Amino acid sequence: MSTDPQPAPMFPNGLSAAEAVRRLQTEGFNELPQAGSRSILRLVADVLKEPMLLLLLGGAGIYLALGDTAEAILLGVFASASVFITIVQEARTERVLESLRDLSSPRALVIRDGERIRIAGREVVRGDLIVLSEGDRVAADAVLRDCDDLLTDESLLTGESVPVRKRPAAGEAMDAATVAGGDDQPFVFSGSLVVRGGGIAEVMATGPHTAIGRIGQSVTALETETPRLRQQTRRLVVAFAIGGAIVVAITVVLYAMYRGGWLEGILAGIALGMSMLPEEFPVVLTVFLAMGAWRISQARVLTRRASAIESLGAATVLCSDKTGTLTQNRMMVARLVLPDGGVLQPATATPEAIAPPFRDLVATAVLACDPQSHDPMEKALHALGADATAGATLQRRYGLRPDLLAMTNVWSRDGAGVAAAKGAPEAIAKLCGVDGGALAALQARVETLAAEGLRVLGVAEASWSGEALPDAQQDFAFSFRGLVGFADPLRPEVKDAVAECRAAGVRVIMITGDYPATATAIARQAGIDPERVIAGPELADLDDDALALAARAPTAFARIMPEQKLRIVTALKADGEIVAMTGDGVNDAPSLKAAHIGIAMGGRGTDVAREASAIVLLDDDFGSIVKAIRLGRRIYDNLRKAMSFILAVHFPIAGLALLPLVTGLPLLLGPVHIAFLEMIIDPVCSLVFEAETEESDIMRRPPRDPQEPLLPRPLVLWGALQGILAMLATGGVLLLAHRNGMPDDELRALVFFSLVSVIVSLIFVNRSFSSSLREALLRPNRMLLLVIGFVVAVLATSLTLPAAAALFRFGPLHADDLALTAAAAITTLIMLELSKFPLRAALSRRADKPDQVVKAASPAR
């Protein structure tokens, strides 16, 4: 915004056309500057720098070189899909400035050369005089030079749906410190909506210098953090790749040195390399997050960045806007109070909800409204008394004035006239001549309603005999009719959702631009129960450390500006919290993008908020946030189960590839066997575990420590234990059968069947860390049934079909051989289930202590 004082229009009749053209050429169009767009080739090049994508492509190349075309094609498809999704996501993210540009560039009626002309909003320049009328979208930030009963909706910038009064400027200048919100300002802002009245304003700032433009610039400057899960997976993949390469190299050299055959060594190295190549990790991560996005979409939640779902499962703090997020962003009549103190709380927003003694109060209030109103409070009154104006003709309107915050409509009906007034209670009391004890009682009732978070209007009525109307509404003989209290009602699902968040160790902090009394009332209704409500001016006096300290206790923030929302999110992140932020307005966009997880409301939310967020609630259901948290935790649990399975299953495969080296046994597993095993392992890790339902205590745990590695030491030891027992079982079968003189082809078939059976047992072991074996066996999972059916069919075919047996180099197996493979699998399953008891006991102790959840939710300071 321009900081030069501009006390009056430079040209009384507006700018000249020539001066407007000169300023347009000098200062640019009234729109946000176009961000430097990247070409498709540049986007592809940036995407190909991603290490996990390089691993997928590298794995595809290795399999192609080994002649395993199917595996190469599979990994290539995953890589191509990753490139496509990332490019589309990048393009969608960069549309945020275009959304802002659309909002800030409506058409405008301007005065130039003394004439009113309508031009494109992008052609408005500083110094233009713009004419504002009800229903107009303001084209630029401006100072009001003249206005009549002007109300504007600035919710795009403030988040608050209640319109604010405007007055003409009395020498004030607009500068970069000028902010939207609050009554009786002489400023209007780009993107706001005129809901009543009209006026003429002089443009002070256009394009990037407007309040909405500054928000756009702050969104552009913010960088989205790389998800922690992706960082952890990247490190894990690199570690496995390095370790696998070393083992493969050692295997080839040892075979050549001790077995005297480089060809046999190379074949063993190829088999071992195929078994240890960690391509499952990026594939599993990709599939889990993609399936998670699909699953949450069934609850009408759009995931713009799939990794955000998992991150939401780790959230420790949920910062929620009030208007449109916790509340319904619509006004309704919550209280009706008669002069004698009688109170009615309408159960519904329908005329039938109004008891007879209160109908006259509602009818008078409706008569005081504009017949066709954009004001949300007047809309709420019309919903209760739509027939109040039937047969009546509006004769005159008296608008709000700075010295009297009340408005009056004069109506005639059947030869009789009535004047209906509504406004600030103190203004209505003045019109009615209320004083003394009656005024004190009225003030007490108003304070009681305000403490409940209600916005209160007084209502009065006067008769009109038909003679000439007075010049001012003070000249009517008004009688007080009562008070009307308005509320933006809480969404019905919010209270339960907040309670479930608290049980899961997620603190909910309300951040609103509304007044502290309203914020306190809504927070208590929602179950947030703040110990402290910090207002914007108080927050401005706190440094970041003091702000973070204050936010550790149950807190709500009121009268907060957009830049202060961003500061709150930043302070929480610096304090070690994983921050989720909800919002729906332009004012929320910077904090939505800065948070670890930005959640936008899709129904009422602006395009700017949606494009800056990672998750969009399509039906504005706050309860969907809890569903996303539950799904995020489920994804992480199942991802760990898959990782534990991957770690465990590679032990027996690698062991059987290395065992011939130290025992002198023939080489049993070749590339074809490993390829078949991958056909089991890949869908198990990526589909079977992904489809597992959540653990029963998933929403009674504290959030996981975001610094904890994806595979912590206990889980690595658990995976290693599984792998070692599986390796001992399959190795024992191999040694026992070899000692009994079984031929090589039969031995290969027996060992392979044993290995597959043990792998299936590992699936059941890892289905749950805390439930019983019976539940793990009986819990439905359609993908598991499909995989097991596929395995049984292929194994049966490999024994009964000569061509398949020749491909696998299998000999015939007998009933006692198959019984031995089943015994190996069952023994492994039972031993591992018994070893899970200490872990299960630890989980049960944690679930039984919910009072420790909230304390554990906050990272150590």
Tab-separated table of C-alpha atoms in Angstrom, residues 254-479:
chain	number	residue	atom	x	y	z
A	254	LEU	CA	33.147	-66.033	-1.845
A	255	TYR	CA	31.432	-68.334	-4.331
A	256	ALA	CA	34.223	-67.766	-6.804
A	257	MET	CA	36.944	-68.320	-4.177
A	258	TYR	CA	35.569	-71.315	-2.285
A	259	ARG	CA	33.333	-73.021	-4.825
A	260	GLY	CA	35.535	-72.376	-7.814
A	261	GLY	CA	32.793	-71.162	-10.100
A	262	TRP	CA	32.274	-67.581	-11.121
A	263	LEU	CA	29.096	-68.447	-13.035
A	264	GLU	CA	27.525	-70.094	-9.982
A	265	GLY	CA	28.669	-67.128	-7.906
A	266	ILE	CA	27.114	-64.638	-10.307
A	267	LEU	CA	23.827	-66.586	-10.329
A	268	ALA	CA	23.821	-66.650	-6.530
A	269	GLY	CA	24.627	-62.932	-6.466
A	270	ILE	CA	21.803	-62.172	-8.904
A	271	ALA	CA	19.323	-64.171	-6.820
A	272	LEU	CA	20.506	-62.545	-3.622
A	273	GLY	CA	20.455	-59.089	-5.216
A	274	MET	CA	16.895	-59.582	-6.408
A	275	SER	CA	15.870	-60.704	-2.932
A	276	MET	CA	17.580	-57.810	-1.162
A	277	LEU	CA	16.890	-54.961	-3.587
A	278	PRO	CA	14.763	-52.666	-1.374
A	279	GLU	CA	12.314	-51.572	-4.045
A	280	GLU	CA	9.434	-52.559	-1.752
A	281	PHE	CA	9.994	-49.542	0.507
A	282	PRO	CA	9.201	-46.762	-1.992
A	283	VAL	CA	6.507	-48.896	-3.608
A	284	VAL	CA	4.855	-49.521	-0.245
A	285	LEU	CA	5.001	-45.838	0.675
A	286	THR	CA	3.507	-44.826	-2.678
A	287	VAL	CA	0.705	-47.394	-2.521
A	288	PHE	CA	-0.147	-46.747	1.142
A	289	LEU	CA	-0.473	-43.006	0.660
A	290	ALA	CA	-2.375	-43.338	-2.616
A	291	MET	CA	-4.793	-45.849	-1.067
A	292	GLY	CA	-5.085	-43.640	2.004
A	293	ALA	CA	-6.083	-40.706	-0.195
A	294	TRP	CA	-8.707	-42.897	-1.855
A	295	ARG	CA	-10.055	-44.181	1.458
A	296	ILE	CA	-10.389	-40.725	2.998
A	297	SER	CA	-12.082	-39.488	-0.175
A	298	GLN	CA	-14.926	-41.880	0.669
A	299	ALA	CA	-15.542	-39.616	3.690
A	300	ARG	CA	-15.641	-36.610	1.319
A	301	VAL	CA	-12.149	-35.438	2.196
A	302	LEU	CA	-9.908	-34.453	-0.707
A	303	THR	CA	-6.197	-35.032	-0.212
A	304	ARG	CA	-4.064	-32.689	-2.262
A	305	ARG	CA	-0.809	-34.070	-0.830
A	306	ALA	CA	-1.198	-37.722	0.119
A	307	SER	CA	1.624	-37.606	2.679
A	308	ALA	CA	-0.436	-35.125	4.712
A	309	ILE	CA	-2.808	-37.906	5.813
A	310	GLU	CA	-0.003	-39.767	7.556
A	311	SER	CA	1.330	-36.489	8.965
A	312	LEU	CA	-2.123	-35.721	10.373
A	313	GLY	CA	-1.893	-38.972	12.310
A	314	ALA	CA	1.154	-37.514	14.081
A	315	ALA	CA	-0.421	-34.104	14.789
A	316	THR	CA	-0.088	-32.850	18.345
A	317	VAL	CA	-1.954	-29.548	17.895
A	318	LEU	CA	-5.002	-28.705	15.781
A	319	CYS	CA	-5.383	-24.953	15.269
A	320	SER	CA	-8.945	-24.252	14.237
A	321	ASP	CA	-10.551	-21.150	12.852
A	322	LYS	CA	-13.919	-20.408	14.455
A	323	THR	CA	-16.183	-18.990	11.779
A	324	GLY	CA	-17.112	-21.573	9.173
A	325	THR	CA	-14.990	-24.240	10.836
A	326	LEU	CA	-16.217	-24.728	14.388
A	327	THR	CA	-19.380	-22.765	13.622
A	328	GLN	CA	-21.760	-22.908	10.665
A	329	ASN	CA	-20.853	-19.420	9.354
A	330	ARG	CA	-24.449	-18.283	9.369
A	331	MET	CA	-26.376	-16.206	11.835
A	332	MET	CA	-29.449	-17.494	13.629
A	333	VAL	CA	-31.662	-15.985	16.295
A	334	ALA	CA	-30.540	-17.557	19.560
A	335	ARG	CA	-32.434	-15.430	22.125
A	336	LEU	CA	-35.526	-13.244	22.206
A	337	VAL	CA	-35.956	-11.055	25.306
A	338	LEU	CA	-39.118	-9.084	26.083
A	339	PRO	CA	-39.130	-5.814	28.059
A	340	ASP	CA	-40.493	-7.665	31.098
A	341	GLY	CA	-37.521	-10.047	31.052
A	342	GLY	CA	-39.221	-12.990	29.361
A	343	VAL	CA	-36.732	-15.071	27.363
A	344	LEU	CA	-37.238	-17.456	24.455
A	345	GLN	CA	-34.549	-19.622	22.941
A	346	PRO	CA	-35.912	-20.740	19.522
A	347	ALA	CA	-35.330	-24.425	18.953
A	348	THR	CA	-35.277	-23.986	15.176
A	349	ALA	CA	-34.944	-21.136	12.683
A	350	THR	CA	-38.613	-21.362	11.652
A	351	PRO	CA	-41.687	-19.218	12.439
A	352	GLU	CA	-43.274	-22.173	14.269
A	353	ALA	CA	-40.530	-21.955	16.893
A	354	ILE	CA	-41.758	-18.530	18.050
A	355	ALA	CA	-44.235	-18.500	20.930
A	356	PRO	CA	-47.104	-15.955	20.662
A	357	PRO	CA	-45.766	-13.410	23.207
A	358	PHE	CA	-42.573	-13.044	21.136
A	359	ARG	CA	-44.121	-12.780	17.664
A	360	ASP	CA	-44.652	-9.014	17.887
A	361	LEU	CA	-40.954	-8.598	18.753
A	362	VAL	CA	-39.907	-10.682	15.708
A	363	ALA	CA	-42.357	-8.873	13.424
A	364	THR	CA	-41.031	-5.463	14.490
A	365	ALA	CA	-37.432	-6.614	14.016
A	366	VAL	CA	-38.255	-7.875	10.501
A	367	LEU	CA	-39.898	-4.562	9.616
A	368	ALA	CA	-36.643	-2.845	10.625
A	369	CYS	CA	-34.707	-4.932	8.068
A	370	ASP	CA	-34.142	-4.322	4.380
A	371	PRO	CA	-36.662	-6.374	2.366
A	372	GLN	CA	-33.875	-7.776	0.159
A	373	SER	CA	-30.900	-7.968	2.461
A	374	HIS	CA	-27.386	-9.394	2.245
A	375	ASP	CA	-26.861	-8.898	5.992
A	376	PRO	CA	-26.675	-12.344	7.722
A	377	MET	CA	-28.474	-11.101	10.846
A	378	GLU	CA	-31.323	-9.664	8.789
A	379	LYS	CA	-31.527	-12.933	6.849
A	380	ALA	CA	-31.933	-14.764	10.168
A	381	LEU	CA	-34.795	-12.465	11.165
A	382	HIS	CA	-36.512	-12.923	7.805
A	383	ALA	CA	-36.384	-16.699	8.330
A	384	LEU	CA	-38.426	-16.282	11.532
A	385	GLY	CA	-40.929	-13.712	10.304
A	386	ALA	CA	-41.046	-13.787	6.521
A	387	ASP	CA	-44.706	-12.658	6.401
A	388	ALA	CA	-44.215	-9.574	8.604
A	389	THR	CA	-44.066	-7.234	5.595
A	390	ALA	CA	-47.006	-8.794	3.732
A	391	GLY	CA	-49.307	-6.064	2.437
A	392	ALA	CA	-47.008	-3.273	3.679
A	393	THR	CA	-45.225	-0.630	1.633
A	394	LEU	CA	-41.832	0.789	2.595
A	395	GLN	CA	-42.073	4.573	2.733
A	396	ARG	CA	-38.663	5.629	3.976
A	397	ARG	CA	-35.389	4.320	5.423
A	398	TYR	CA	-33.267	6.012	8.060
A	399	GLY	CA	-29.745	4.542	7.972
A	400	LEU	CA	-27.066	4.074	10.594
A	401	ARG	CA	-25.189	7.181	11.634
A	402	PRO	CA	-21.943	7.441	13.616
A	403	ASP	CA	-23.813	9.370	16.336
A	404	LEU	CA	-26.722	6.904	16.441
A	405	LEU	CA	-26.062	3.233	15.718
A	406	ALA	CA	-29.633	2.418	14.775
A	407	MET	CA	-31.692	2.199	11.595
A	408	THR	CA	-35.423	2.758	11.057
A	409	ASN	CA	-37.845	1.703	8.340
A	410	VAL	CA	-41.232	3.417	7.971
A	411	TRP	CA	-44.047	1.260	6.532
A	412	SER	CA	-47.658	1.881	5.587
A	413	ARG	CA	-50.395	-0.753	5.588
A	414	ASP	CA	-54.134	-0.243	5.193
A	415	GLY	CA	-53.802	3.492	5.812
A	416	ALA	CA	-51.835	3.039	9.032
A	417	GLY	CA	-48.128	3.542	9.447
A	418	VAL	CA	-45.460	2.063	11.678
A	419	ALA	CA	-41.812	2.911	12.244
A	420	ALA	CA	-39.600	-0.062	13.198
A	421	ALA	CA	-36.088	0.462	14.516
A	422	LYS	CA	-33.220	-1.860	15.393
A	423	GLY	CA	-29.622	-1.263	16.367
A	424	ALA	CA	-27.167	-1.207	19.219
A	425	PRO	CA	-29.099	-1.670	22.498
A	426	GLU	CA	-27.803	1.600	23.927
A	427	ALA	CA	-28.916	3.466	20.776
A	428	ILE	CA	-32.403	1.917	20.903
A	429	ALA	CA	-32.635	2.743	24.615
A	430	LYS	CA	-31.785	6.357	23.750
A	431	LEU	CA	-34.489	6.455	21.062
A	432	CYS	CA	-37.035	5.091	23.546
A	433	GLY	CA	-36.000	7.367	26.381
A	434	VAL	CA	-35.122	4.460	28.663
A	435	ASP	CA	-33.154	5.618	31.706
A	436	GLY	CA	-32.637	5.049	35.401
A	437	GLY	CA	-33.328	1.569	36.758
A	438	ALA	CA	-34.873	0.377	33.511
A	439	LEU	CA	-31.681	1.271	31.646
A	440	ALA	CA	-29.539	-0.513	34.251
A	441	ALA	CA	-31.697	-3.634	33.958
A	442	LEU	CA	-31.469	-3.476	30.178
A	443	GLN	CA	-27.677	-3.167	30.306
A	444	ALA	CA	-27.472	-6.162	32.656
A	445	ARG	CA	-29.484	-8.293	30.209
A	446	VAL	CA	-27.284	-7.193	27.316
A	447	GLU	CA	-24.128	-8.093	29.256
A	448	THR	CA	-25.545	-11.515	30.082
A	449	LEU	CA	-26.264	-12.215	26.411
A	450	ALA	CA	-22.858	-10.875	25.327
A	451	ALA	CA	-21.137	-13.175	27.838
A	452	GLU	CA	-22.763	-16.100	26.007
A	453	GLY	CA	-21.066	-14.952	22.787
A	454	LEU	CA	-24.219	-13.451	21.277
A	455	ARG	CA	-24.466	-10.326	19.183
A	456	VAL	CA	-27.342	-8.250	20.573
A	457	LEU	CA	-29.704	-5.822	18.851
A	458	GLY	CA	-32.402	-3.704	20.459
A	459	VAL	CA	-35.794	-3.346	18.764
A	460	ALA	CA	-38.294	-0.473	19.021
A	461	GLU	CA	-41.569	0.542	17.391
A	462	ALA	CA	-43.500	3.775	16.853
A	463	SER	CA	-46.808	4.667	15.237
A	464	TRP	CA	-47.007	6.995	12.238
A	465	SER	CA	-50.210	8.887	11.537
A	466	GLY	CA	-49.505	9.706	7.891
A	467	GLU	CA	-48.371	13.318	8.070
A	468	ALA	CA	-44.979	14.410	6.740
A	469	LEU	CA	-42.141	12.193	7.966
A	470	PRO	CA	-39.539	13.719	10.295
A	471	ASP	CA	-35.977	14.368	9.148
A	472	ALA	CA	-34.405	12.178	11.842
A	473	GLN	CA	-35.431	8.930	13.491
A	474	GLN	CA	-34.996	10.563	16.917
A	475	ASP	CA	-38.232	12.470	16.240
A	476	PHE	CA	-40.409	9.334	16.421
A	477	ALA	CA	-42.047	8.381	19.741
A	478	PHE	CA	-40.522	4.911	20.010
A	479	SER	CA	-41.505	2.212	22.488
